[in-house]
Structures are given as structure tokens and as C-alpha cells.
Amino acid sequence: MEEAESRSGARAGRPLPVKLLSGQLREGTGRRVDPSGGGEYVIRAGSGRSLAVSTAWMQGTVMEADLDRNTALLLDETGTFVVQGVNSIPKGKPCLTPGKYVMVMGVIQAIAPEPVIRAVKMADLSEDAAVHRRMWKLEVEDLQSVLT
């Protein structure tokens, strides 16, 4: 690999998305801002250790979409979270039908009272939703155990 990767997932100054559950963000601690103006949140990983995150990879069921407000409300097994910027995602609008199971990657904007993610990518996982739902918590735990 040309670029070195740190344990927190940073690659040449560009953080990699960390697989998360909304409950982990909701229970996280405030934003820690670095001198360059970026920032990250500290969550408790499955191992009980702390993990600094600034970008997230999350999955959930679309509960509602409000295209006028450029947002969607998603639900994972630990609660709801808001996705902003849905109108700007290439091929994102087909993902916004209530009931669809989707993946979203993006930058964490807030953790309380409800997690907010500014989307960079969305994908519809509804075709194999049962498998994706069953595997998601295990995938989150597995990645976080490697990062902590």
C-alpha cells in the first residue's frame, strides 16, 4: 500500500469511514477540534475502548425523506439518525423510498440529541436486506476491534 494507514483509519490526512451504529454516536463525547480546523468525535467501540471518528459508514431503514429540507431519517437497530445532503448524492434519490434498507457514508455533523451525517455516498441494499441487517452489527464490531 502506497499510503500509510493509521489505526484510526486516516490515510494521508483523509479519514476513512468507520462502521458505526447510531447508538454509539448518540452516547459519544463532544467534538475535539484539531488545529487544521477538522474535528472528530470520540465513541466507545465494542471492545469498550475509545475510538476517534469523523466519517461514518452506517446502514439503516429509510423512515422518511424530506427532499425540501434535503434530509432523510433512517433507523438502525439502536435508534434513528438523520442524513443531510441527500439531494446531492449521485443515484441517491432511488434510495429514499420509506422502507428501503440503505448504506450511507459521510461526515459526522452532530452526535446529540440525534446523530447527523452529511452524506457523500448512498446505496440501496434492499435486495439482500435480511442478510445485510443480520451481518451489520458483526461487521461494525469486527472493524472496531481492528481499529482499537
PDB file of C-alpha atoms in Angstrom:
ATOM      1  CA  MET A   1       0.000   0.000   0.000  1.00  0.00           C
ATOM      2  CA  GLU A   2       1.491   3.363  -1.016  1.00  0.00           C
ATOM      3  CA  GLU A   3      -0.066   5.446   1.742  1.00  0.00           C
ATOM      4  CA  ALA A   4       0.390   4.533   5.379  1.00  0.00           C
ATOM      5  CA  GLU A   5      -2.797   3.951   7.309  1.00  0.00           C
ATOM      6  CA  SER A   6      -3.086   4.774  11.000  1.00  0.00           C
ATOM      7  CA  ARG A   7      -5.094   2.730  13.490  1.00  0.00           C
ATOM      8  CA  SER A   8      -7.817   5.396  13.412  1.00  0.00           C
ATOM      9  CA  GLY A   9      -8.225   4.849   9.684  1.00  0.00           C
ATOM     10  CA  ALA A  10      -6.579   8.076   8.497  1.00  0.00           C
ATOM     11  CA  ARG A  11      -4.967   7.820   5.098  1.00  0.00           C
ATOM     12  CA  ALA A  12      -2.772  10.737   4.054  1.00  0.00           C
ATOM     13  CA  GLY A  13      -4.901  13.193   6.026  1.00  0.00           C
ATOM     14  CA  ARG A  14      -8.159  11.772   4.690  1.00  0.00           C
ATOM     15  CA  PRO A  15     -10.067   9.778   7.317  1.00  0.00           C
ATOM     16  CA  LEU A  16     -11.664   6.529   6.252  1.00  0.00           C
ATOM     17  CA  PRO A  17     -15.290   5.899   7.194  1.00  0.00           C
ATOM     18  CA  VAL A  18     -15.730   3.821  10.355  1.00  0.00           C
ATOM     19  CA  LYS A  19     -18.658   1.397  10.536  1.00  0.00           C
ATOM     20  CA  LEU A  20     -20.941   2.652  13.317  1.00  0.00           C
ATOM     21  CA  LEU A  21     -24.311   2.178  14.953  1.00  0.00           C
ATOM     22  CA  SER A  22     -26.349   5.307  15.697  1.00  0.00           C
ATOM     23  CA  GLY A  23     -26.395   4.460  19.418  1.00  0.00           C
ATOM     24  CA  GLN A  24     -22.607   4.634  19.533  1.00  0.00           C
ATOM     25  CA  LEU A  25     -22.688   8.186  18.181  1.00  0.00           C
ATOM     26  CA  ARG A  26     -25.535   9.219  20.474  1.00  0.00           C
ATOM     27  CA  GLU A  27     -23.510   8.040  23.503  1.00  0.00           C
ATOM     28  CA  GLY A  28     -20.249   9.546  22.218  1.00  0.00           C
ATOM     29  CA  THR A  29     -18.448  12.545  23.605  1.00  0.00           C
ATOM     30  CA  GLY A  30     -18.166  16.021  22.136  1.00  0.00           C
ATOM     31  CA  ARG A  31     -16.219  17.210  19.202  1.00  0.00           C
ATOM     32  CA  ARG A  32     -12.471  17.521  19.520  1.00  0.00           C
ATOM     33  CA  VAL A  33     -11.170  20.076  17.016  1.00  0.00           C
ATOM     34  CA  ASP A  34      -7.624  19.860  15.709  1.00  0.00           C
ATOM     35  CA  PRO A  35      -5.521  22.893  14.711  1.00  0.00           C
ATOM     36  CA  SER A  36      -6.239  22.403  10.996  1.00  0.00           C
ATOM     37  CA  GLY A  37      -9.931  23.066  11.621  1.00  0.00           C
ATOM     38  CA  GLY A  38     -11.053  19.451  11.257  1.00  0.00           C
ATOM     39  CA  GLY A  39     -12.601  17.536  14.089  1.00  0.00           C
ATOM     40  CA  GLU A  40     -13.674  14.188  15.366  1.00  0.00           C
ATOM     41  CA  TYR A  41     -15.960  12.608  17.913  1.00  0.00           C
ATOM     42  CA  VAL A  42     -14.975  10.006  20.455  1.00  0.00           C
ATOM     43  CA  ILE A  43     -17.160   6.896  20.675  1.00  0.00           C
ATOM     44  CA  ARG A  44     -16.979   3.759  22.746  1.00  0.00           C
ATOM     45  CA  ALA A  45     -16.119   0.858  20.480  1.00  0.00           C
ATOM     46  CA  GLY A  46     -17.473  -2.637  21.062  1.00  0.00           C
ATOM     47  CA  SER A  47     -14.294  -3.528  22.916  1.00  0.00           C
ATOM     48  CA  GLY A  48     -15.001  -0.823  25.497  1.00  0.00           C
ATOM     49  CA  ARG A  49     -12.094   1.239  24.216  1.00  0.00           C
ATOM     50  CA  SER A  50     -12.416   4.770  22.851  1.00  0.00           C
ATOM     51  CA  LEU A  51     -12.238   5.436  19.120  1.00  0.00           C
ATOM     52  CA  ALA A  52     -11.988   8.857  17.440  1.00  0.00           C
ATOM     53  CA  VAL A  53     -14.206   9.149  14.346  1.00  0.00           C
ATOM     54  CA  SER A  54     -15.050  11.909  11.892  1.00  0.00           C
ATOM     55  CA  THR A  55     -16.538   9.965   8.980  1.00  0.00           C
ATOM     56  CA  ALA A  56     -19.105   7.198   9.240  1.00  0.00           C
ATOM     57  CA  TRP A  57     -20.353   4.208   7.306  1.00  0.00           C
ATOM     58  CA  MET A  58     -23.852   3.413   8.571  1.00  0.00           C
ATOM     59  CA  GLN A  59     -26.783   1.284   7.465  1.00  0.00           C
ATOM     60  CA  GLY A  60     -30.469   1.567   8.225  1.00  0.00           C
ATOM     61  CA  THR A  61     -34.050   1.597   7.033  1.00  0.00           C
ATOM     62  CA  VAL A  62     -35.421   4.797   5.489  1.00  0.00           C
ATOM     63  CA  MET A  63     -38.243   6.039   7.719  1.00  0.00           C
ATOM     64  CA  GLU A  64     -38.907   9.284   5.855  1.00  0.00           C
ATOM     65  CA  ALA A  65     -37.302  11.580   3.304  1.00  0.00           C
ATOM     66  CA  ASP A  66     -37.818  15.341   3.090  1.00  0.00           C
ATOM     67  CA  LEU A  67     -36.352  16.498  -0.211  1.00  0.00           C
ATOM     68  CA  ASP A  68     -37.330  20.132   0.506  1.00  0.00           C
ATOM     69  CA  ARG A  69     -35.104  20.039   3.602  1.00  0.00           C
ATOM     70  CA  ASN A  70     -32.505  17.824   1.846  1.00  0.00           C
ATOM     71  CA  THR A  71     -32.700  15.211   4.641  1.00  0.00           C
ATOM     72  CA  ALA A  72     -33.725  11.650   5.378  1.00  0.00           C
ATOM     73  CA  LEU A  73     -34.438   9.898   8.676  1.00  0.00           C
ATOM     74  CA  LEU A  74     -33.013   6.380   8.983  1.00  0.00           C
ATOM     75  CA  LEU A  75     -33.419   3.708  11.662  1.00  0.00           C
ATOM     76  CA  ASP A  76     -30.826   1.115  12.657  1.00  0.00           C
ATOM     77  CA  GLU A  77     -31.086  -1.426  15.482  1.00  0.00           C
ATOM     78  CA  THR A  78     -30.005   1.168  18.071  1.00  0.00           C
ATOM     79  CA  GLY A  79     -32.133   4.160  17.031  1.00  0.00           C
ATOM     80  CA  THR A  80     -32.635   6.841  14.424  1.00  0.00           C
ATOM     81  CA  PHE A  81     -30.189   9.135  12.670  1.00  0.00           C
ATOM     82  CA  VAL A  82     -30.510  11.983  10.181  1.00  0.00           C
ATOM     83  CA  VAL A  83     -28.803  12.075   6.804  1.00  0.00           C
ATOM     84  CA  GLN A  84     -28.242  15.523   5.269  1.00  0.00           C
ATOM     85  CA  GLY A  85     -27.398  16.365   1.682  1.00  0.00           C
ATOM     86  CA  VAL A  86     -29.480  13.607   0.122  1.00  0.00           C
ATOM     87  CA  ASN A  87     -30.320  15.702  -2.948  1.00  0.00           C
ATOM     88  CA  SER A  88     -26.619  15.940  -3.840  1.00  0.00           C
ATOM     89  CA  ILE A  89     -25.852  12.219  -3.841  1.00  0.00           C
ATOM     90  CA  PRO A  90     -25.443  10.687  -7.312  1.00  0.00           C
ATOM     91  CA  LYS A  91     -28.096   7.974  -7.678  1.00  0.00           C
ATOM     92  CA  GLY A  92     -29.207   8.741  -4.105  1.00  0.00           C
ATOM     93  CA  LYS A  93     -32.857   9.582  -4.734  1.00  0.00           C
ATOM     94  CA  PRO A  94     -33.913   5.988  -5.583  1.00  0.00           C
ATOM     95  CA  CYS A  95     -32.617   5.042  -2.090  1.00  0.00           C
ATOM     96  CA  LEU A  96     -35.012   7.419  -0.342  1.00  0.00           C
ATOM     97  CA  THR A  97     -38.225   5.417  -0.502  1.00  0.00           C
ATOM     98  CA  PRO A  98     -39.511   4.658   3.011  1.00  0.00           C
ATOM     99  CA  GLY A  99     -38.849   1.027   3.929  1.00  0.00           C
ATOM    100  CA  LYS A 100     -35.686   0.655   1.840  1.00  0.00           C
ATOM    101  CA  TYR A 101     -32.574  -0.616   3.618  1.00  0.00           C
ATOM    102  CA  VAL A 102     -29.623   1.579   2.655  1.00  0.00           C
ATOM    103  CA  MET A 103     -25.944   2.223   3.301  1.00  0.00           C
ATOM    104  CA  VAL A 104     -24.720   5.766   3.829  1.00  0.00           C
ATOM    105  CA  MET A 105     -21.174   7.095   4.091  1.00  0.00           C
ATOM    106  CA  GLY A 106     -20.477  10.630   5.162  1.00  0.00           C
ATOM    107  CA  VAL A 107     -19.089  13.199   7.549  1.00  0.00           C
ATOM    108  CA  ILE A 108     -20.406  13.292  11.100  1.00  0.00           C
ATOM    109  CA  GLN A 109     -22.059  16.671  11.743  1.00  0.00           C
ATOM    110  CA  ALA A 110     -23.539  16.069  15.217  1.00  0.00           C
ATOM    111  CA  ILE A 111     -23.983  13.264  17.732  1.00  0.00           C
ATOM    112  CA  ALA A 112     -26.714  14.615  20.026  1.00  0.00           C
ATOM    113  CA  PRO A 113     -29.567  14.760  20.525  1.00  0.00           C
ATOM    114  CA  GLU A 114     -29.667  12.714  17.323  1.00  0.00           C
ATOM    115  CA  PRO A 115     -26.713  11.725  15.116  1.00  0.00           C
ATOM    116  CA  VAL A 116     -26.466  13.722  11.880  1.00  0.00           C
ATOM    117  CA  ILE A 117     -24.383  12.572   8.893  1.00  0.00           C
ATOM    118  CA  ARG A 118     -23.685  14.713   5.796  1.00  0.00           C
ATOM    119  CA  ALA A 119     -23.871  12.079   3.066  1.00  0.00           C
ATOM    120  CA  VAL A 120     -21.178  11.555   0.477  1.00  0.00           C
ATOM    121  CA  LYS A 121     -22.472   8.206  -0.813  1.00  0.00           C
ATOM    122  CA  MET A 122     -25.662   6.174  -0.511  1.00  0.00           C
ATOM    123  CA  ALA A 123     -26.528   2.742  -1.865  1.00  0.00           C
ATOM    124  CA  ASP A 124     -29.695   0.661  -1.817  1.00  0.00           C
ATOM    125  CA  LEU A 125     -29.130  -2.673  -0.037  1.00  0.00           C
ATOM    126  CA  SER A 126     -32.808  -3.685  -0.045  1.00  0.00           C
ATOM    127  CA  GLU A 127     -32.383  -6.627  -2.396  1.00  0.00           C
ATOM    128  CA  ASP A 128     -30.490  -8.611   0.276  1.00  0.00           C
ATOM    129  CA  ALA A 129     -31.719  -6.592   3.277  1.00  0.00           C
ATOM    130  CA  ALA A 130     -32.202  -9.607   5.562  1.00  0.00           C
ATOM    131  CA  VAL A 131     -28.561 -10.653   5.150  1.00  0.00           C
ATOM    132  CA  HIS A 132     -27.257  -7.092   5.450  1.00  0.00           C
ATOM    133  CA  ARG A 133     -29.264  -6.457   8.638  1.00  0.00           C
ATOM    134  CA  ARG A 134     -28.065  -9.687  10.277  1.00  0.00           C
ATOM    135  CA  MET A 135     -24.425  -9.070   9.392  1.00  0.00           C
ATOM    136  CA  TRP A 136     -24.212  -5.333  10.099  1.00  0.00           C
ATOM    137  CA  LYS A 137     -23.627  -5.421  13.867  1.00  0.00           C
ATOM    138  CA  LEU A 138     -20.971  -8.124  13.391  1.00  0.00           C
ATOM    139  CA  GLU A 139     -19.247  -6.055  10.697  1.00  0.00           C
ATOM    140  CA  VAL A 140     -19.276  -2.990  12.989  1.00  0.00           C
ATOM    141  CA  GLU A 141     -17.805  -4.968  15.893  1.00  0.00           C
ATOM    142  CA  ASP A 142     -15.179  -6.613  13.682  1.00  0.00           C
ATOM    143  CA  LEU A 143     -13.864  -3.365  12.164  1.00  0.00           C
ATOM    144  CA  GLN A 144     -13.849  -1.562  15.504  1.00  0.00           C
ATOM    145  CA  SER A 145     -11.894  -4.385  17.137  1.00  0.00           C
ATOM    146  CA  VAL A 146      -9.195  -3.934  14.483  1.00  0.00           C
ATOM    147  CA  LEU A 147      -9.107  -0.151  14.924  1.00  0.00           C
ATOM    148  CA  THR A 148      -8.852  -0.115  18.731  1.00  0.00           C
TER     149      THR A 148
END
